[in-house]
PDB file of C-alpha atoms in Angstrom:
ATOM      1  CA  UNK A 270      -3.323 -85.664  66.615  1.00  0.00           C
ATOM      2  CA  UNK A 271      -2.669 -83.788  63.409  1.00  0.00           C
ATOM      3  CA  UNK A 272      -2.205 -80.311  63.803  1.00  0.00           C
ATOM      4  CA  UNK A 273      -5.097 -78.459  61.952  1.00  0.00           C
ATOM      5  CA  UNK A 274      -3.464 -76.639  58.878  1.00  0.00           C
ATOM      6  CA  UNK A 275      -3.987 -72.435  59.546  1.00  0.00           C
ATOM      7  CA  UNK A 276      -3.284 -69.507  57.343  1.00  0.00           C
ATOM      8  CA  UNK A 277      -2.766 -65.901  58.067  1.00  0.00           C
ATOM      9  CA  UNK A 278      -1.859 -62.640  56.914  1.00  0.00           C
ATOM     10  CA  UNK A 279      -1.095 -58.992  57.463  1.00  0.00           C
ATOM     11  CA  UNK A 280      -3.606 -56.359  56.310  1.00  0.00           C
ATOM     12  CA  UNK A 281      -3.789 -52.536  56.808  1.00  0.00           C
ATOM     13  CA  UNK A 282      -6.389 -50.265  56.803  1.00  0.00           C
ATOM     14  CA  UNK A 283      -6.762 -46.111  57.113  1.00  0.00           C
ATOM     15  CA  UNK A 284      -9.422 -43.479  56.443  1.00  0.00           C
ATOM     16  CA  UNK A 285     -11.100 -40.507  57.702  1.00  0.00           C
ATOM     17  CA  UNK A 286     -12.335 -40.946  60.753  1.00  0.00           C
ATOM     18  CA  UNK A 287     -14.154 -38.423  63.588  1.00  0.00           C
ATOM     19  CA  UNK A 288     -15.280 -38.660  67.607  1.00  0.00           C
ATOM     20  CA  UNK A 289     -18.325 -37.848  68.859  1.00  0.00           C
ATOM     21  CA  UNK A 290     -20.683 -39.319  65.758  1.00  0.00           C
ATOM     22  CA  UNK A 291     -22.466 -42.051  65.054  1.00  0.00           C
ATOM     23  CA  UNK A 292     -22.629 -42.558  61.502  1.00  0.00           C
ATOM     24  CA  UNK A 293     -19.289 -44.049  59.521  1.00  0.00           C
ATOM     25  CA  UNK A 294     -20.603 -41.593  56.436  1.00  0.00           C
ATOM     26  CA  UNK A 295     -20.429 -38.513  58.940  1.00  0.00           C
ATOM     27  CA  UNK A 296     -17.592 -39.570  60.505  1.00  0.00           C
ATOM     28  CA  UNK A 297     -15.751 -39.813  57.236  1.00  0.00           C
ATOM     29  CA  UNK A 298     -16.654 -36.248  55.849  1.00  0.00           C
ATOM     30  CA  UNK A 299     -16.088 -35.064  59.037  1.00  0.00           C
ATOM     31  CA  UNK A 300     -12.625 -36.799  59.307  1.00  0.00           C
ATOM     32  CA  UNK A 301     -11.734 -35.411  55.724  1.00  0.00           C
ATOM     33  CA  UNK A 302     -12.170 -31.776  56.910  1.00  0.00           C
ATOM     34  CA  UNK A 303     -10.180 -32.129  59.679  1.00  0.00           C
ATOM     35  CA  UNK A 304      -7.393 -34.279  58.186  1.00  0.00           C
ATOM     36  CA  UNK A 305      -8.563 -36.772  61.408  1.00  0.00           C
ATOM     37  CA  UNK A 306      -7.632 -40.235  60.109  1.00  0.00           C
ATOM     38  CA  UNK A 307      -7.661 -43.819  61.858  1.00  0.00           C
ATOM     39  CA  UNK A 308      -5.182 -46.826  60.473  1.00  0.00           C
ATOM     40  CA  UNK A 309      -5.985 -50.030  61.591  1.00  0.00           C
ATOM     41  CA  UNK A 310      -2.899 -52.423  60.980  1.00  0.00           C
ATOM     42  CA  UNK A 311      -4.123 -56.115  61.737  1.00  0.00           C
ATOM     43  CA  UNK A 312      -2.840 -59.797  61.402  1.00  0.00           C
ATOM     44  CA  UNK A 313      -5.465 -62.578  60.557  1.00  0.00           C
ATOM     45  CA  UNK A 314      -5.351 -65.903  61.879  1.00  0.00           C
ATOM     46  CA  UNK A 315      -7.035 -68.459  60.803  1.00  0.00           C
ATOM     47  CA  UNK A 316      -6.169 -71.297  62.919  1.00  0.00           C
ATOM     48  CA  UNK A 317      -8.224 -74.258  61.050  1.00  0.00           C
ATOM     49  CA  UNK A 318      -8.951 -73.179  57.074  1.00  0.00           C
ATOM     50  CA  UNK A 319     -10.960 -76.338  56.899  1.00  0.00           C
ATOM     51  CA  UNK A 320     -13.059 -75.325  59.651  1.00  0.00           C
ATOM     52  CA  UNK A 321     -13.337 -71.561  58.619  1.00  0.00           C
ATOM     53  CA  UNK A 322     -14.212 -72.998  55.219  1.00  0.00           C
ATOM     54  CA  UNK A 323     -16.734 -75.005  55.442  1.00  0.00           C
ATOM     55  CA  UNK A 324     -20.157 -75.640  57.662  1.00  0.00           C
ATOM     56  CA  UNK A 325     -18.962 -75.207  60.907  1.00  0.00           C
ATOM     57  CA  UNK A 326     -16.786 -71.386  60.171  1.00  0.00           C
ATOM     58  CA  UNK A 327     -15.025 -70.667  63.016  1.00  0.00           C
ATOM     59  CA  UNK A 328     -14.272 -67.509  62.992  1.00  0.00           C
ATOM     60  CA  UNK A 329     -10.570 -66.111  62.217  1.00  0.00           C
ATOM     61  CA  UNK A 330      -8.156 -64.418  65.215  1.00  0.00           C
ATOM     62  CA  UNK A 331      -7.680 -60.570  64.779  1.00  0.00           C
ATOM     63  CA  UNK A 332      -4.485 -59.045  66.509  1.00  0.00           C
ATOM     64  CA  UNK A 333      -2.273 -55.647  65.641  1.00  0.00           C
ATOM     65  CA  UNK A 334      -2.437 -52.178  66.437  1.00  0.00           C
ATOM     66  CA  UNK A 335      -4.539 -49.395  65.853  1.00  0.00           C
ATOM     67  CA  UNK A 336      -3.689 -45.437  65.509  1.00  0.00           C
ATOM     68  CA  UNK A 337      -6.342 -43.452  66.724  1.00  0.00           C
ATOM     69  CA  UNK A 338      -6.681 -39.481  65.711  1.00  0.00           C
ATOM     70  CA  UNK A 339      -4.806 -37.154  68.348  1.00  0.00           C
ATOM     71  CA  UNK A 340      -3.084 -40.009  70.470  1.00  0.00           C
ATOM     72  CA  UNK A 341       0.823 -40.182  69.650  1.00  0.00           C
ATOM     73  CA  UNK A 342       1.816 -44.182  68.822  1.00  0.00           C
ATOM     74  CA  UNK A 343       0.413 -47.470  68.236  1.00  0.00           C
ATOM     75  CA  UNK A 344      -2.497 -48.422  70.795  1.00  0.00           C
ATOM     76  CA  UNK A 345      -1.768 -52.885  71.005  1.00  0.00           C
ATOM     77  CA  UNK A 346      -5.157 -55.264  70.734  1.00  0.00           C
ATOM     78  CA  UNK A 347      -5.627 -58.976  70.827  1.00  0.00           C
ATOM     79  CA  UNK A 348      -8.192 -60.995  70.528  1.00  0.00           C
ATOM     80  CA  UNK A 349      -9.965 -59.626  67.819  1.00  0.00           C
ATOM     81  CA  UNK A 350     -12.742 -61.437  65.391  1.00  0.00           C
ATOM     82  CA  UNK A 351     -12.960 -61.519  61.185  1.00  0.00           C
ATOM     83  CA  UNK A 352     -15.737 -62.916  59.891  1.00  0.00           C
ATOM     84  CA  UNK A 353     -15.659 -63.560  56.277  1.00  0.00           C
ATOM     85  CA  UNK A 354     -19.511 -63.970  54.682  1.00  0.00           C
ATOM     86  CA  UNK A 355     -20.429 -65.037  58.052  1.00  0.00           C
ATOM     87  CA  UNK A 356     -24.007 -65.815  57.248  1.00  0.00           C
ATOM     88  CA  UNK A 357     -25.840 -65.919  53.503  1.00  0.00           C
ATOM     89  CA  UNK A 358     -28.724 -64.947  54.972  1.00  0.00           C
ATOM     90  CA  UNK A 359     -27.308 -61.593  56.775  1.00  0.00           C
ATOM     91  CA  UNK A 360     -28.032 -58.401  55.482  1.00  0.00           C
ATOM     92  CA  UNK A 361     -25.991 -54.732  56.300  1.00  0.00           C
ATOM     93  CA  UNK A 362     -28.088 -51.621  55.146  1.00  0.00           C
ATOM     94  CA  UNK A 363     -30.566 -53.562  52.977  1.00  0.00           C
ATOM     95  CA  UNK A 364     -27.760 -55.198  51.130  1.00  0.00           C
ATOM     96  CA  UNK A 365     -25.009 -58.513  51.476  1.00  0.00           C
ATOM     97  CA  UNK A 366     -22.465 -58.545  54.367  1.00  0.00           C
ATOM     98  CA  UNK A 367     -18.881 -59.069  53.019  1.00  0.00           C
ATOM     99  CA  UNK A 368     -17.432 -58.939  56.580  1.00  0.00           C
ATOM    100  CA  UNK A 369     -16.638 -58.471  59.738  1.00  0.00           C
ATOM    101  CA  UNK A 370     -13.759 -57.270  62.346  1.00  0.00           C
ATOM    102  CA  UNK A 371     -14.485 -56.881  66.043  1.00  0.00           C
ATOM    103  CA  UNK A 372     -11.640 -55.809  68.597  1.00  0.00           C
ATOM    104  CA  UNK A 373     -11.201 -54.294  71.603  1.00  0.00           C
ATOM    105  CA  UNK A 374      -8.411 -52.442  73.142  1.00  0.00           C
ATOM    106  CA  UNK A 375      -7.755 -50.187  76.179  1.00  0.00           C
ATOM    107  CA  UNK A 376      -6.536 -46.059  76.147  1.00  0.00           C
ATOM    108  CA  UNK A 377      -5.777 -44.565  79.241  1.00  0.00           C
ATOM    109  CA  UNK A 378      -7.630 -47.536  81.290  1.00  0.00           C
ATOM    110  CA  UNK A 379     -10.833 -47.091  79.333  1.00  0.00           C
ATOM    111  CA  UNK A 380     -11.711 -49.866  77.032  1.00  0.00           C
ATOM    112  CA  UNK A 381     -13.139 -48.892  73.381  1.00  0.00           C
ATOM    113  CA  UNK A 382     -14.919 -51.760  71.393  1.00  0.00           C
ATOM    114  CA  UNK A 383     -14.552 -50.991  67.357  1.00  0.00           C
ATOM    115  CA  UNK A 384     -17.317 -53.086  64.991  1.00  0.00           C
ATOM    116  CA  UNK A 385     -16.458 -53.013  61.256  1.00  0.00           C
ATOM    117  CA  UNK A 386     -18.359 -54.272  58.133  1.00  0.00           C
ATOM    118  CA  UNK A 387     -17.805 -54.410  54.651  1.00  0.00           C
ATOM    119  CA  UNK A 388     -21.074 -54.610  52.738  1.00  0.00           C
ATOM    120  CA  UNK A 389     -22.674 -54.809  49.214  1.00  0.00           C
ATOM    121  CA  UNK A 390     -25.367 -52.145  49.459  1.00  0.00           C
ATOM    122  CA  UNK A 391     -28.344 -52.820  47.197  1.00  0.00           C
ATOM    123  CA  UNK A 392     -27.463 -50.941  43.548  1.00  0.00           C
ATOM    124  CA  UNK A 393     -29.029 -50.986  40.117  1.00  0.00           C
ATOM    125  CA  UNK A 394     -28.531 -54.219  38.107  1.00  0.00           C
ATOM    126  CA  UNK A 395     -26.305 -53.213  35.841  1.00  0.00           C
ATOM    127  CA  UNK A 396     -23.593 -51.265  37.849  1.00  0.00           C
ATOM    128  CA  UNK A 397     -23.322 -53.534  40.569  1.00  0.00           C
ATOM    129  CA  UNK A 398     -20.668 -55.811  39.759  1.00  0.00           C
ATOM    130  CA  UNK A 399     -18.569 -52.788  39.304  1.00  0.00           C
ATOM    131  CA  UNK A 400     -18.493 -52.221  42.610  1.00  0.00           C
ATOM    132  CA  UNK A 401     -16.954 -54.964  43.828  1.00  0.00           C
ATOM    133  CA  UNK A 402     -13.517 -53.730  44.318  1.00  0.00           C
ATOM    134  CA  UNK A 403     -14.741 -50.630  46.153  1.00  0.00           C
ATOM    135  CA  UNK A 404     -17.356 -53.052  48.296  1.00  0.00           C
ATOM    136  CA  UNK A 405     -14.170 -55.377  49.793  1.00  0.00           C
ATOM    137  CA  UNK A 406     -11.955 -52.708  50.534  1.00  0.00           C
ATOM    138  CA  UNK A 407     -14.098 -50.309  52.204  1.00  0.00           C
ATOM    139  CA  UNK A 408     -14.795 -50.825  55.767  1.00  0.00           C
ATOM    140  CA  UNK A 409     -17.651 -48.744  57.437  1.00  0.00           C
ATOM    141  CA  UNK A 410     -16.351 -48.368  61.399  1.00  0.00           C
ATOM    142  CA  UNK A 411     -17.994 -47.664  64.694  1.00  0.00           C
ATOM    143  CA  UNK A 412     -16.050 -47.242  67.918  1.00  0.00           C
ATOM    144  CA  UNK A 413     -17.990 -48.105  71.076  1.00  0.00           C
ATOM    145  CA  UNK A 414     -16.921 -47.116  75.101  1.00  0.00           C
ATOM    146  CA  UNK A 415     -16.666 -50.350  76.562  1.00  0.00           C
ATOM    147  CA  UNK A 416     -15.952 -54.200  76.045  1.00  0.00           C
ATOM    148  CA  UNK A 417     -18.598 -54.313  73.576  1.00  0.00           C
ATOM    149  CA  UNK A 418     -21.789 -52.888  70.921  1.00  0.00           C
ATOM    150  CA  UNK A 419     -23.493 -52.486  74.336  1.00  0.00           C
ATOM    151  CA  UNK A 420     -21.526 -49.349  75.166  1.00  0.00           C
ATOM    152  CA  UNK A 421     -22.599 -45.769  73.309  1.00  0.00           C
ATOM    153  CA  UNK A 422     -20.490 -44.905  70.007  1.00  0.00           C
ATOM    154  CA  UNK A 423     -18.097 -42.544  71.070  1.00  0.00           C
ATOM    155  CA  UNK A 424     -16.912 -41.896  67.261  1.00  0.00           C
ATOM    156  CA  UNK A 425     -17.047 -43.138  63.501  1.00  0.00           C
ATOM    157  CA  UNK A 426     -15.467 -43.277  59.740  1.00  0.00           C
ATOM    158  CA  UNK A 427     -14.234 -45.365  56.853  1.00  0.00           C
ATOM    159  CA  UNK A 428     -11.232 -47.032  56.413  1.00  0.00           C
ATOM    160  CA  UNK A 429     -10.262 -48.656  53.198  1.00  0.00           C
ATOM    161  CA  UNK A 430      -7.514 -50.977  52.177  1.00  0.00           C
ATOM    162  CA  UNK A 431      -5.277 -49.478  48.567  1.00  0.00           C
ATOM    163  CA  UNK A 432      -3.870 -50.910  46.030  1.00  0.00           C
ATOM    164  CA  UNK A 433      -0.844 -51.411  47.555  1.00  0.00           C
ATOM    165  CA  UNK A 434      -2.089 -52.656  51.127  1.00  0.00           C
ATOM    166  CA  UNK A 435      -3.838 -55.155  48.836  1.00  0.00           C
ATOM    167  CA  UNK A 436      -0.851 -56.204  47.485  1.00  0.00           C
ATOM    168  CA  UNK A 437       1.613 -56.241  50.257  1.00  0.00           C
ATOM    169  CA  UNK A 438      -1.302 -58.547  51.840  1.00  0.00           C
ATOM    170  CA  UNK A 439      -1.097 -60.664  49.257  1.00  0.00           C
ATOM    171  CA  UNK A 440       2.647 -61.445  50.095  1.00  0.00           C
ATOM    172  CA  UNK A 441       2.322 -61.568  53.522  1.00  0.00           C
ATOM    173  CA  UNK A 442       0.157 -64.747  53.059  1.00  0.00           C
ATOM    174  CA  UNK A 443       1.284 -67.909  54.645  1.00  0.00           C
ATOM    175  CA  UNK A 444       0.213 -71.192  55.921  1.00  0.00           C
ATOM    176  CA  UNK A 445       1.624 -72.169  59.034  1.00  0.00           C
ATOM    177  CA  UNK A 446       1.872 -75.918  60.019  1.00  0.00           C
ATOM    178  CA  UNK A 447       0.701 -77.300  56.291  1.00  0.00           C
ATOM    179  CA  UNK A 448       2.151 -80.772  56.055  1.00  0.00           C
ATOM    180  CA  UNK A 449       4.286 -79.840  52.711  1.00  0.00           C
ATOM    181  CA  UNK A 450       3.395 -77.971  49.402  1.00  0.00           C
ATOM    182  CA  UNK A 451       0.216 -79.506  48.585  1.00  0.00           C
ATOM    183  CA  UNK A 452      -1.439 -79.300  52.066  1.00  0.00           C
ATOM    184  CA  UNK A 453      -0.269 -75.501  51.770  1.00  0.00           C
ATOM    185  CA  UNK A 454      -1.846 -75.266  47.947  1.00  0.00           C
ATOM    186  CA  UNK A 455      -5.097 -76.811  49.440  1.00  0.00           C
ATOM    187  CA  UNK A 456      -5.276 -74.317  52.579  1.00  0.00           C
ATOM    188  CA  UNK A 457      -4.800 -71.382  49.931  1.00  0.00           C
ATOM    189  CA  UNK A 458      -7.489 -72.778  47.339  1.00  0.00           C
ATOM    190  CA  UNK A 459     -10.183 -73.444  50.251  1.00  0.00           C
ATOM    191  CA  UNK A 460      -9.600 -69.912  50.793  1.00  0.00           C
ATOM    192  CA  UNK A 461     -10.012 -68.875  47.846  1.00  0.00           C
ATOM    193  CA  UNK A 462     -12.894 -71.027  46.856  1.00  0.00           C
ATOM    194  CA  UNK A 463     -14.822 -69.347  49.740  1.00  0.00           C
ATOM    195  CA  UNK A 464     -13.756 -65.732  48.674  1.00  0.00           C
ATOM    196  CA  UNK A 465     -15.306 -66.354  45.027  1.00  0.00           C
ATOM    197  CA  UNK A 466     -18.042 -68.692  45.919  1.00  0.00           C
ATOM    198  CA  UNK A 467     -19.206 -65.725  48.473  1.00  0.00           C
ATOM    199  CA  UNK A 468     -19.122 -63.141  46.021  1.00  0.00           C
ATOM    200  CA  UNK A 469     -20.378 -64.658  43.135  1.00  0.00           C
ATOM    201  CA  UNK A 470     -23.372 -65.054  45.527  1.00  0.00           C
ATOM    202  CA  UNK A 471     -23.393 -61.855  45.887  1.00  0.00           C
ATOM    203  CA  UNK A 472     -22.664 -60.259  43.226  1.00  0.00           C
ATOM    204  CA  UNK A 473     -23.312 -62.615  39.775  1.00  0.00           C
ATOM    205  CA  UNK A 474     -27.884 -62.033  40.615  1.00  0.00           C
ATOM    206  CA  UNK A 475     -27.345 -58.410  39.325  1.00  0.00           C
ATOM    207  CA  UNK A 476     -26.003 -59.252  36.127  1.00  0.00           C
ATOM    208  CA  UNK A 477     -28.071 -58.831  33.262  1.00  0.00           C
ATOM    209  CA  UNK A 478     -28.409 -62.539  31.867  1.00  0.00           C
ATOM    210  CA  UNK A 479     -28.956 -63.956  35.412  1.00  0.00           C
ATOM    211  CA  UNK A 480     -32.683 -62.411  35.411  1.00  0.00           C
ATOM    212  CA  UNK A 481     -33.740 -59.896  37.853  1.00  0.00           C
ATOM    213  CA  UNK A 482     -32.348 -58.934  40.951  1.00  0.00           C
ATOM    214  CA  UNK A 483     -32.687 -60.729  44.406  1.00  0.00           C
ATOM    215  CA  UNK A 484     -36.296 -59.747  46.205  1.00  0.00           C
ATOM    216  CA  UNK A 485     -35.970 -56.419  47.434  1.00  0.00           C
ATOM    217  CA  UNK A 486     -33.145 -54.725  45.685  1.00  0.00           C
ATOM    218  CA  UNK A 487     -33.746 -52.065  43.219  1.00  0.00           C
ATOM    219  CA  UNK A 488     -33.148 -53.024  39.324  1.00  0.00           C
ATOM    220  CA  UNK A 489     -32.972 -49.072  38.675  1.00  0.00           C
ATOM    221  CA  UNK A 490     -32.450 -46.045  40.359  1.00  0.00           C
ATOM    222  CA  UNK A 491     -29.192 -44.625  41.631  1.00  0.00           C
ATOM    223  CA  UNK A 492     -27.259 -46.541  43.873  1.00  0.00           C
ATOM    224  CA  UNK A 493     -28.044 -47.000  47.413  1.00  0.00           C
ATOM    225  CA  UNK A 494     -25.388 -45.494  49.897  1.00  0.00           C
ATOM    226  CA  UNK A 495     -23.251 -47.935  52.242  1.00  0.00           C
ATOM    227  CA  UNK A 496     -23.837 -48.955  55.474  1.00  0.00           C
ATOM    228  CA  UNK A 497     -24.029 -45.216  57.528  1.00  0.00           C
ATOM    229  CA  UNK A 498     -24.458 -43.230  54.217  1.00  0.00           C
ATOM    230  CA  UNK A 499     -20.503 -44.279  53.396  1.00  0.00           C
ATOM    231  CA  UNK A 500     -19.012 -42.692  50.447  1.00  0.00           C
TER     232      UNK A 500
END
């Protein structure tokens, strides 16, 4: 049996970040004033890029380490989810859903369950593809008590991914198990294909020669906050 062809890389993630609120917007102005930041440093797996890339998606692996505001050291997860446009049809805040990172890890025997999306919030027509570079890198975070969204949201923020976290995850890319140089060039376009393909859906509606926007996003106005009033 031929071993499915799987890609991965490294990618970090930091921003201001605050206990005891619910909101990722709060939690980020919050975390500014108090200098309260969270880094999430994660490696992606995904163990079969045909199957993440086509109709079936299977989601990718998350593992790494996370450093949490007032707790000295790297707290270890595994088992983490990334989800990239996991559904056309989904919607975050009135707007597209880029994606999404699930993991769970344990702090002094209590577990703590953190949900992150990236989103396309619902802007005016022509301002909208601007955003594009803000929309992947942000990530709007909740942190939940428990194994899962069940438990209550014991704190909040927004974590975004610089210029050069994008490009040192650009260099950590690989393809482990490709049968040779084209295999690995095909795992790598798939990839890619999906990345573009998802936000040209996304994005190329609001442009000005495509007609008007998708039903029930604003063609004027100023633009709509992120998911939790991120900004």
């Amino acid at each position: 049996m031929t071993t499915p062809t799987s890609l991965t890389f490294r990618e970090k993630m930091s921003g201001p970040f605050a206990m005891g609120v619910t909101s990722p917007g709060d939690g980020a102005r919050q975390g500014r004033l108090t200098d309260w930041r969270f880094v999430l440093h994660a490696v992606v797996v995904v163990d079969d890029v045909r199957a993440f890339t086509t109709g079936q998606r299977t989601p990718g692996r998350l593992t790494g380490e996370v450093e949490l505001p007032g707790v000295q050291g790297r707290i270890p997860f595994t088992d983490g989810v990334f989800r990239l446009f996991p559904d056309p049809r989904a919607e975050a805040a009135g707007g597209s859903l880029l994606m999404e990172y699930e993991l769970t890890f344990h702090h002094r025997g209590t577990p703590y369950h953190l949900t992150g999306r990236k989103s396309a919030p619902p802007r005016p027509a022509l301002v909208a593809p601007v955003w594009v570079w803000r929309d992947t890198t942000t990530l709007a975070v909740r942190l939940h008590r428990g194994n899962g969204t069940d438990g209550e949201v014991a704190g909040a923020g927004v974590l975004r991914l610089g210029a050069g976290d994008l490009a040192r995850l650009l260099a950590s890319v690989r393809t482990p198990w490709a049968d040779g140089v084209l295999d690995s060039g095909q795992a790598l376009g798939a990839y890619a294909r999906l990345f573009t393909q998802g936000l040209a859906r996304t994005y190329l509606p609001y442009l000005p020669w495509a007609g008007k926007p998708p039903a029930g996003k604003p063609a004027t106005g100023k633009p709509a906050a992120a998911e939790g009033g991120v900004v």
